Coordinates of C-alpha atoms in Angstrom, one line a residue:
M1 CA 8.7 2.2 -32.0
A2 CA 6.6 1.6 -28.6
A3 CA 7.8 4.8 -26.9
P4 CA 6.9 7.1 -29.9
L5 CA 3.6 5.3 -30.0
M6 CA 2.7 5.7 -26.4
E7 CA 4.0 9.7 -26.3
K8 CA 1.2 10.2 -29.3
L9 CA -1.5 8.0 -27.5
S10 CA -0.9 10.3 -24.2
E11 CA -1.2 13.3 -26.5
S12 CA -4.4 12.5 -28.0
L13 CA -5.8 11.1 -25.0
G14 CA -4.7 14.1 -22.9
S15 CA -3.1 12.0 -20.1
P16 CA 0.4 11.6 -18.6
E17 CA 2.3 8.7 -20.7
P18 CA 2.6 6.7 -17.0
A19 CA -1.3 6.9 -16.4
V20 CA -2.1 5.5 -19.9
R21 CA 0.9 3.2 -19.5
L22 CA -0.9 1.6 -16.3
I23 CA -4.4 1.3 -17.6
L24 CA -3.6 -0.4 -20.1
S25 CA -1.5 -2.7 -18.4
V26 CA -5.0 -3.3 -16.3
L27 CA -6.8 -4.1 -19.3
V28 CA -4.0 -6.3 -20.6
G29 CA -4.9 -8.7 -17.5
Y30 CA -8.2 -9.5 -19.5
P31 CA -6.4 -11.3 -22.5
C32 CA -3.7 -12.8 -19.7
A33 CA -6.5 -14.2 -18.0
L34 CA -8.3 -15.6 -21.3
L35 CA -5.1 -17.5 -22.1
Y36 CA -4.7 -18.9 -18.7
R37 CA -8.0 -20.2 -19.3
R38 CA -7.5 -21.3 -22.6
F39 CA -4.2 -23.0 -22.5
F40 CA -2.6 -22.9 -19.0
F41 CA -5.8 -24.1 -16.8
H42 CA -4.7 -27.8 -17.0
Q43 CA -1.1 -27.5 -17.2
P44 CA 1.3 -28.2 -13.9
P45 CA 1.7 -25.7 -11.2
T46 CA 5.3 -25.1 -12.5
V47 CA 4.0 -24.0 -16.0
I48 CA 1.4 -21.7 -14.4
H49 CA 3.7 -20.2 -12.2
L50 CA 6.3 -19.4 -14.9
Y51 CA 3.4 -18.1 -17.1
H52 CA 2.2 -15.7 -14.4
A53 CA 6.0 -14.9 -13.3
I54 CA 6.2 -14.0 -17.0
S55 CA 3.0 -11.9 -17.6
G56 CA 3.6 -9.8 -14.5
L57 CA 7.1 -9.2 -14.8
S58 CA 6.4 -7.7 -18.9
L59 CA 3.7 -5.8 -17.2
A60 CA 6.2 -4.3 -14.8
A61 CA 8.9 -3.8 -17.4
F62 CA 6.4 -2.0 -19.7
N63 CA 5.4 0.5 -16.8
F64 CA 8.5 1.2 -15.4
A65 CA 12.2 1.0 -16.7
G66 CA 13.8 -2.6 -16.6
T67 CA 16.6 -1.9 -14.6
Q68 CA 14.0 -0.5 -11.8
L69 CA 12.5 -4.2 -11.7
Y70 CA 15.4 -5.4 -9.3
H71 CA 13.4 -3.8 -6.4
S72 CA 10.5 -6.2 -6.4
A73 CA 12.5 -9.2 -7.3
L74 CA 15.1 -8.4 -4.8
C75 CA 12.2 -8.2 -2.1
V76 CA 10.6 -11.6 -3.2
L77 CA 13.7 -13.3 -3.2
V78 CA 14.5 -11.9 0.6
Q79 CA 11.4 -12.8 1.4
F80 CA 11.8 -16.1 0.2
L81 CA 15.3 -16.6 2.0
M82 CA 13.8 -15.4 5.1
M83 CA 11.2 -18.0 5.7
R84 CA 13.5 -20.7 4.1
L85 CA 16.4 -20.0 6.7
M86 CA 14.6 -18.6 9.9
G87 CA 11.6 -21.0 9.7
R88 CA 8.2 -20.5 11.3
T89 CA 9.5 -18.0 13.9
I90 CA 7.7 -14.7 14.9
T91 CA 11.5 -13.2 14.1
T92 CA 10.5 -14.1 10.4
V93 CA 7.8 -12.3 10.6
L94 CA 9.2 -9.0 12.5
A95 CA 12.1 -9.4 9.8
S96 CA 9.9 -9.7 7.1
F97 CA 7.9 -6.4 8.3
M98 CA 10.7 -4.2 9.0
F99 CA 13.0 -5.1 5.7
Q100 CA 9.6 -4.7 3.4
M101 CA 8.4 -1.5 5.1
A102 CA 12.1 -0.3 5.0
Y103 CA 12.2 -0.6 1.5
L104 CA 9.1 0.5 1.0
L105 CA 9.8 4.0 2.8
S106 CA 13.8 4.1 1.3
G107 CA 11.9 4.2 -2.1
Y108 CA 9.2 6.8 -1.1
Y109 CA 12.4 9.0 0.2
Y110 CA 14.4 8.7 -2.6
T111 CA 11.8 9.1 -5.6
A112 CA 9.2 11.5 -3.8
T113 CA 8.2 14.5 -5.7
E114 CA 5.4 17.2 -5.0
E115 CA 3.4 15.4 -7.2
Y116 CA 1.3 12.1 -7.8
D117 CA 3.8 10.1 -9.9
I118 CA 3.5 7.0 -11.2
K119 CA 6.5 5.0 -10.6
W120 CA 7.8 1.5 -9.1
T121 CA 6.9 2.4 -5.8
M122 CA 3.0 2.1 -6.7
P123 CA 3.3 -2.0 -7.4
Q124 CA 6.1 -2.1 -4.5
C125 CA 3.8 -0.8 -1.7
V126 CA 1.1 -3.7 -3.0
L127 CA 3.7 -6.1 -3.2
A128 CA 5.2 -5.0 0.7
L129 CA 1.6 -5.9 2.2
K130 CA 1.6 -9.1 0.0
L131 CA 5.2 -10.3 1.1
I132 CA 4.3 -9.2 4.9
G133 CA 1.2 -11.1 4.8
L134 CA 2.7 -14.4 3.4
S135 CA 5.1 -14.1 6.2
F136 CA 2.4 -14.2 9.3
D137 CA 0.4 -17.1 7.1
Y138 CA 3.7 -19.2 7.1
Y139 CA 3.8 -18.3 10.6
D140 CA 0.1 -19.4 11.3
G141 CA 0.7 -22.5 9.5
G142 CA 3.1 -23.6 12.6
Q143 CA 0.6 -22.9 15.1
E144 CA -1.8 -24.9 17.0
P145 CA -5.4 -24.8 15.3
S146 CA -7.5 -24.1 18.1
K147 CA -4.8 -20.7 18.8
L148 CA -6.0 -19.4 15.7
N149 CA -9.2 -17.8 14.2
E150 CA -11.4 -19.0 10.9
E151 CA -9.5 -16.5 9.0
Q152 CA -6.3 -17.1 10.2
K153 CA -7.2 -20.9 9.4
R154 CA -7.8 -20.4 5.8
S155 CA -5.1 -18.6 4.8
A156 CA -2.6 -20.3 7.1
L157 CA 0.4 -22.1 5.0
A158 CA 1.2 -26.2 6.0
K159 CA 4.8 -26.0 4.4
V160 CA 7.4 -23.3 3.3
P161 CA 6.1 -22.7 -0.8
S162 CA 9.1 -23.0 -3.5
L163 CA 10.8 -19.9 -5.0
L164 CA 8.8 -20.1 -8.3
E165 CA 5.3 -20.6 -6.0
V166 CA 6.3 -17.1 -4.6
I167 CA 7.4 -15.5 -7.5
G168 CA 4.2 -16.3 -9.3
F169 CA 2.0 -15.3 -6.3
S170 CA 4.0 -11.8 -6.5
Y171 CA 4.2 -11.1 -10.1
F172 CA 0.4 -12.7 -10.7
Y173 CA -0.9 -9.9 -13.4
G174 CA -4.5 -9.9 -11.7
G175 CA -2.9 -8.1 -8.5
F176 CA 0.8 -6.9 -8.9
L177 CA 0.2 -3.4 -10.3
V178 CA -2.9 -1.8 -8.1
G179 CA -4.2 -5.2 -6.0
P180 CA -6.1 -6.6 -4.7
Q181 CA -4.6 -8.1 -1.8
F182 CA -5.2 -12.0 -1.8
T183 CA -3.3 -14.7 0.1
L184 CA -0.9 -17.5 -1.1
R185 CA -3.7 -20.1 -0.3
S186 CA -6.3 -18.5 -2.6
Y187 CA -3.5 -18.2 -5.3
Q188 CA -2.3 -22.2 -4.7
R189 CA -6.1 -23.1 -5.2
L190 CA -6.4 -21.1 -8.3
V191 CA -3.6 -22.6 -9.9
K192 CA -4.6 -26.5 -8.8
G193 CA -8.0 -25.5 -10.4
E194 CA -9.9 -25.3 -7.4
L195 CA -11.8 -22.1 -7.9
T196 CA -14.2 -22.8 -10.3
D197 CA -18.1 -23.4 -10.2
C198 CA -17.1 -26.0 -12.9
P199 CA -14.9 -29.0 -11.1
G200 CA -12.3 -29.5 -13.7
Q201 CA -12.8 -27.1 -16.0
P202 CA -12.5 -23.0 -16.0
P203 CA -15.1 -21.2 -14.5
N204 CA -18.3 -19.5 -15.7
S205 CA -16.9 -16.3 -14.5
V206 CA -16.7 -14.1 -18.3
I207 CA -20.2 -12.6 -17.9
P208 CA -19.6 -11.8 -13.9
A209 CA -16.1 -10.4 -14.8
M210 CA -17.3 -8.5 -18.1
K211 CA -19.9 -6.6 -15.7
R212 CA -17.1 -5.5 -13.3
F213 CA -14.8 -4.6 -16.4
S214 CA -17.8 -2.5 -17.7
L215 CA -18.7 -0.7 -14.2
G216 CA -14.8 0.0 -14.2
L217 CA -15.0 1.5 -17.7
L218 CA -18.0 4.0 -16.8
C219 CA -16.0 4.8 -14.0
L220 CA -12.8 5.5 -16.1
V221 CA -15.1 7.5 -18.2
I222 CA -16.8 9.5 -15.9
Y223 CA -13.1 10.4 -14.4
A224 CA -11.9 11.2 -17.9
I225 CA -14.4 13.6 -18.4
F226 CA -14.9 15.3 -15.3
S227 CA -11.2 15.6 -14.0
P228 CA -10.3 18.2 -16.1
H229 CA -12.9 20.6 -14.5
Y230 CA -11.5 19.2 -10.8
P231 CA -7.9 19.5 -10.8
D232 CA -5.9 19.7 -7.7
S233 CA -4.4 22.4 -8.8
Y234 CA -6.9 24.4 -8.6
Y235 CA -6.4 24.5 -4.7
L236 CA -3.5 26.6 -5.2
T237 CA -4.6 29.4 -7.5
D238 CA -5.4 33.2 -6.6
E239 CA -8.5 32.1 -8.4
Y240 CA -9.7 29.7 -6.0
D241 CA -8.8 32.1 -3.1
A242 CA -11.2 34.7 -4.5
Q243 CA -14.4 32.4 -4.6
P244 CA -16.9 32.7 -2.1
F245 CA -16.7 30.4 0.8
W246 CA -19.7 28.1 -0.2
Y247 CA -18.0 28.0 -3.4
R248 CA -14.9 26.7 -2.0
C249 CA -16.6 24.0 -0.1
V250 CA -18.8 23.2 -2.8
F251 CA -15.8 22.5 -4.8
I252 CA -14.2 20.3 -2.4
L253 CA -17.4 18.3 -2.4
L254 CA -17.4 17.5 -6.1
W255 CA -13.5 17.4 -6.4
A256 CA -13.4 14.2 -3.9
K257 CA -16.3 12.8 -5.9
V258 CA -14.3 12.9 -9.1
I259 CA -10.8 12.3 -7.6
L260 CA -11.9 8.7 -6.0
Y261 CA -13.1 7.9 -9.7
K262 CA -9.5 7.3 -10.5
Y263 CA -8.9 4.5 -7.8
V264 CA -12.4 2.9 -8.4
S265 CA -12.1 2.6 -11.4
C266 CA -8.3 0.2 -11.6
W267 CA -9.9 -1.4 -8.7
V268 CA -13.1 -2.6 -10.6
I269 CA -11.1 -3.2 -13.5
A270 CA -8.7 -5.1 -11.6
E271 CA -11.3 -7.0 -10.1
G272 CA -12.5 -7.9 -13.3
V273 CA -9.2 -9.9 -14.6
C274 CA -9.0 -12.0 -11.4
I275 CA -13.0 -12.8 -11.7
L276 CA -12.2 -14.1 -15.2
S277 CA -9.2 -16.0 -14.0
G278 CA -11.1 -18.0 -11.0
L279 CA -9.3 -15.8 -8.4
G280 CA -12.6 -14.1 -7.5
Y281 CA -14.7 -17.2 -7.3
N282 CA -16.0 -17.0 -3.2
G283 CA -18.3 -20.0 -3.3
L284 CA -22.3 -20.2 -2.7
G285 CA -24.5 -17.5 -1.5
Q286 CA -27.3 -17.7 1.1
N287 CA -29.2 -18.0 -2.1
G288 CA -27.5 -20.8 -3.6
E289 CA -26.1 -18.4 -6.2
Y290 CA -22.2 -18.5 -7.1
Q291 CA -20.6 -15.1 -5.7
W292 CA -17.4 -13.8 -7.7
D293 CA -16.6 -11.0 -4.8
A294 CA -13.2 -12.6 -3.1
C295 CA -11.2 -9.9 -4.8
A296 CA -13.6 -6.9 -4.5
N297 CA -11.8 -3.8 -3.4
M298 CA -14.9 -1.7 -4.1
K299 CA -18.8 -1.8 -3.0
V300 CA -19.6 0.6 -5.6
W301 CA -23.4 0.8 -5.0
T302 CA -22.8 1.4 -1.2
F303 CA -20.0 4.1 -1.9
E304 CA -22.2 5.8 -4.3
T305 CA -25.5 6.0 -1.7
T306 CA -24.3 5.5 1.7
P307 CA -24.7 8.8 3.8
L308 CA -22.2 7.4 6.2
F309 CA -18.2 8.0 6.3
T310 CA -18.4 4.3 8.0
G311 CA -19.9 3.1 4.9
T312 CA -17.7 5.0 2.3
I313 CA -14.7 3.4 4.3
A314 CA -16.0 0.0 4.4
S315 CA -16.6 0.1 0.8
F316 CA -13.4 1.6 -0.3
N317 CA -10.3 -0.5 -0.9
I318 CA -11.4 -3.2 0.9
N319 CA -8.9 -5.7 0.4
T320 CA -6.3 -3.4 2.2
N321 CA -8.5 -2.5 5.0
A322 CA -9.4 -6.2 5.5
W323 CA -5.5 -6.6 5.1
V324 CA -4.5 -3.9 8.1
A325 CA -7.4 -5.7 10.0
R326 CA -6.2 -9.3 9.7
H327 CA -2.3 -8.3 10.3
V328 CA -2.7 -5.1 12.0
F329 CA -5.4 -4.2 14.4
K330 CA -6.3 -7.9 15.3
R331 CA -3.1 -8.8 16.4
L332 CA -2.5 -5.9 18.4
K333 CA -5.0 -7.5 20.7
F334 CA -2.3 -8.1 23.1
L335 CA -2.5 -4.5 24.1
G336 CA -5.8 -4.8 25.7
N337 CA -6.8 -1.3 24.2
K338 CA -8.8 -1.2 20.8
L339 CA -8.3 2.4 20.9
L340 CA -4.9 1.9 20.6
S341 CA -5.3 -0.8 18.1
Q342 CA -7.5 1.4 16.0
V343 CA -4.6 4.4 16.3
T344 CA -2.1 1.8 15.0
A345 CA -3.1 0.3 12.2
L346 CA -4.2 4.3 11.3
A347 CA -0.9 5.1 11.7
F348 CA 0.5 2.3 9.9
L349 CA -2.1 3.1 7.0
A350 CA -0.8 6.4 6.7
I351 CA 3.2 5.6 6.7
W352 CA 2.4 2.6 4.1
H353 CA 1.2 5.4 1.7
G354 CA 4.2 7.5 2.0
T355 CA 6.4 10.2 3.7
H356 CA 4.3 13.3 3.2
S357 CA 2.7 14.7 6.3
G358 CA -1.1 15.1 4.2
Y359 CA -1.0 11.3 4.7
L360 CA -0.6 11.3 8.5
L361 CA -3.5 14.2 8.7
C362 CA -5.7 12.4 6.4
F363 CA -5.6 9.4 8.9
S364 CA -5.9 11.5 11.4
M365 CA -8.7 13.5 10.6
E366 CA -10.3 9.4 9.5
F367 CA -10.2 8.3 13.2
I368 CA -11.7 11.4 14.3
I369 CA -14.7 11.7 11.7
V370 CA -15.0 8.0 12.4
N371 CA -15.6 8.3 15.9
V372 CA -17.4 11.5 16.2
E373 CA -19.9 9.4 13.7
R374 CA -20.2 6.6 15.9
Q375 CA -21.1 9.0 18.7
A376 CA -23.9 10.8 16.7
Q377 CA -25.4 7.6 15.5
A378 CA -25.4 6.3 19.1
L379 CA -27.3 9.9 20.2
V380 CA -29.8 9.0 17.3
R381 CA -30.3 5.5 18.2
D382 CA -30.8 6.4 22.3
S383 CA -32.9 9.6 21.7
P384 CA -36.4 8.7 21.2
L385 CA -37.3 12.1 19.7
L386 CA -34.0 11.9 16.9
T387 CA -35.0 8.3 16.4
R388 CA -38.5 9.6 15.2
L389 CA -37.1 12.4 13.1
A390 CA -35.1 9.8 11.2
N391 CA -37.8 7.6 10.8
S392 CA -40.3 9.9 9.3
S393 CA -41.3 11.5 5.9
L394 CA -38.6 13.8 6.5
Y395 CA -36.1 11.6 5.9
P396 CA -35.4 11.8 2.0
L397 CA -34.6 15.6 2.9
I398 CA -32.5 14.4 5.9
Y399 CA -30.6 12.3 3.7
L400 CA -29.5 15.5 1.3
V401 CA -28.5 17.0 3.9
Q402 CA -26.6 14.4 5.4
Q403 CA -25.2 13.0 1.8
F404 CA -24.2 16.9 1.5
I405 CA -22.3 16.9 4.7
H406 CA -20.7 13.5 4.0
W407 CA -19.2 14.3 0.9
L408 CA -18.0 17.7 2.2
F409 CA -16.2 16.0 4.9
M410 CA -15.1 13.0 3.0
G411 CA -13.3 15.4 0.7
Y412 CA -11.8 17.6 3.6
P413 CA -9.0 14.5 4.5
L414 CA -8.6 13.8 0.8
V415 CA -6.8 17.4 0.2
P416 CA -3.9 16.9 2.3
F417 CA -3.7 13.1 1.0
C418 CA -3.6 14.6 -2.4
L419 CA -1.8 17.8 -1.6
F420 CA 1.0 15.9 0.2
T421 CA 3.1 19.0 1.9
Y422 CA 2.5 21.0 4.7
D423 CA 2.3 24.3 2.8
K424 CA 0.0 23.7 -0.1
W425 CA -2.8 21.7 2.4
L426 CA -2.4 24.6 4.8
R427 CA -3.6 27.2 2.4
V428 CA -6.4 25.0 1.8
Y429 CA -7.6 24.7 5.2
S430 CA -6.7 28.3 5.9
S431 CA -9.1 29.4 2.9
I432 CA -11.9 28.0 4.2
Y433 CA -11.1 28.3 7.8
F434 CA -10.3 25.1 9.2
C435 CA -14.8 24.1 8.8
G436 CA -13.7 20.9 9.3
H437 CA -11.7 20.6 12.4
I438 CA -14.1 23.5 13.8
F439 CA -17.2 21.2 12.7
F440 CA -15.7 17.6 14.3
F441 CA -14.3 19.6 17.5
T442 CA -17.7 21.0 18.1
L443 CA -19.4 17.7 17.7
Y444 CA -17.0 16.1 19.5
L445 CA -17.6 18.4 22.9
G446 CA -21.6 18.8 21.8
I447 CA -22.5 15.7 21.8
P448 CA -22.3 14.4 25.5
Y449 CA -24.6 17.7 26.0
L450 CA -26.8 16.8 23.9
R451 CA -27.3 12.9 25.3
K452 CA -27.9 14.7 28.7
V453 CA -30.8 17.0 27.0
L454 CA -32.4 14.3 24.4
V455 CA -31.5 11.2 25.8
P456 CA -34.0 10.0 29.0
R457 CA -31.8 9.7 32.2
K458 CA -33.1 5.9 32.3
E459 CA -31.2 5.0 29.3
R460 CA -28.3 6.9 30.0
S461 CA -27.9 4.8 32.9
E462 CA -28.4 1.4 31.3
K463 CA -25.6 2.4 28.9
K464 CA -23.4 3.6 31.6
E465 CA -24.3 0.3 33.0
D466 CA -23.1 -1.6 29.7

C-alpha cells in the first residue's frame, strides 16, 4: 500500500521517490517533536531514549530497506563496545576514527554510481561524525580540565554512556538523516529537560521553530521551481557546448545558486525540528533574548548577502564545519603548522563526502580560493587607494561586481562536486577554458606585485615585521 502511494506522489511532484521519502521524513520530525513535548518531556530518561530510538529507526526503515538498517546498528554497537572495553584512551579514539571511516568508505565503494543517489550511506556519513565525536568527548572526559579548552569542557563526558543512551543519541529524529551534528552532552541535557526557557516545562520554541520551517519550505519551493531549468545533466550536452562563453559562465552562476537550495532547505527544516524539541536552545543572548541557534546549520541571510567566499563557507553546513574544526583542525595543533592543519582538514572533508575525484578537486579549489581571497582582503585593507575606493559611493557597483565574481567562482568548484567523475567535470572545465583556475592562479601571482605598487613601503615593512 505504502509503495504504490509513494510512487504516485513521486510522479505527481516530478521528483525521484527516494528524494520524496527523505523530505517527508524530515517533515515528520515536527510531529515527532510535538509528541515528545506533549507526552515524553516528563518521562524517565529510559522512556525518552526508547522513543527517540524507535522514531529514528522507523524513519530509517521508511527511507531504506530494512535489511540495510544493520549498517548503522552495527556501527553504533561497535562504538559502544570500544568505549566500554578500551576505556578513555587515545587508542579508543583512533580505533573509532578508523573503524567508522573505513565502514563509511566501504559503503561508498560498494554503492557508488555516477549519479547523486539517496541511499543508506547518506545518514551513515552523518552518523560516522557523530560517533567519532563521541569517542573524542569520552576521551576528553578523562583528561585534566586544565588541558581542555572551553569547547572541550562543555562536551566532555564524565562517564561512559549506556547502550540505550548511545542508541537514542544516534537515532534522534532531529538529526539522524541530514544532521545537524550535536554532542552527547547536549542530548543528555535535552533528555533531562534542561534545554528550555521554562524550567520544568517544554520550551517556548514553537514560533522560532515555525519560522525556520517556513524559511526552509520557501527554499524548498525555490529549488523545486528552478531546479528543472538548471539540471546537472545539461553540462554534458552538445547544446551547452554550443552556447557562447558568457552564457556557459552565467549558467554556472545560476546553477550554483539553485543547486545549493537543495541542501539549504533540508538543513533549515531539520533545524526547526531541533528547535521544537528544545535541542536548539542556546541560552540568553547579549540583549537578554532567548537564542535557538544551537543546531543552526545555515545562516541564510549571510549566505544570500555576503560577497565573500569565506562568508558563504562560514554560513553553509555550519555544524559539520564546526565538527571538523573541533576534532580535526584543532586536534592537529601539535603539527605546529596551521596551513598543514587546514589542508588535512579539507582532505578529510573530501574523503568523508565520498570516493569520487570531484570531491577532492572541489575542496582543493576551496583551499586555493579561500587563501587567495584572504590575500586580496589584506591588499585592500593595507592599500590607502583601495580602502578609499571600497568605502566610496561606488561601493554598490563594486558589490554587484563582487557578487558576480563570488557566485561564478562559488559554482566553479561545485561542478566537480556534483558531477563526481573525472570525465564529466573535465569536459565542463575544458568548455570554459579552465577560467577559474586561470583567474585564481593569476591573482595568486599578481597580488604580491600589486602590494609593491599599491601598499606604501612603510606598511609593507610593518606587515613583514609582524
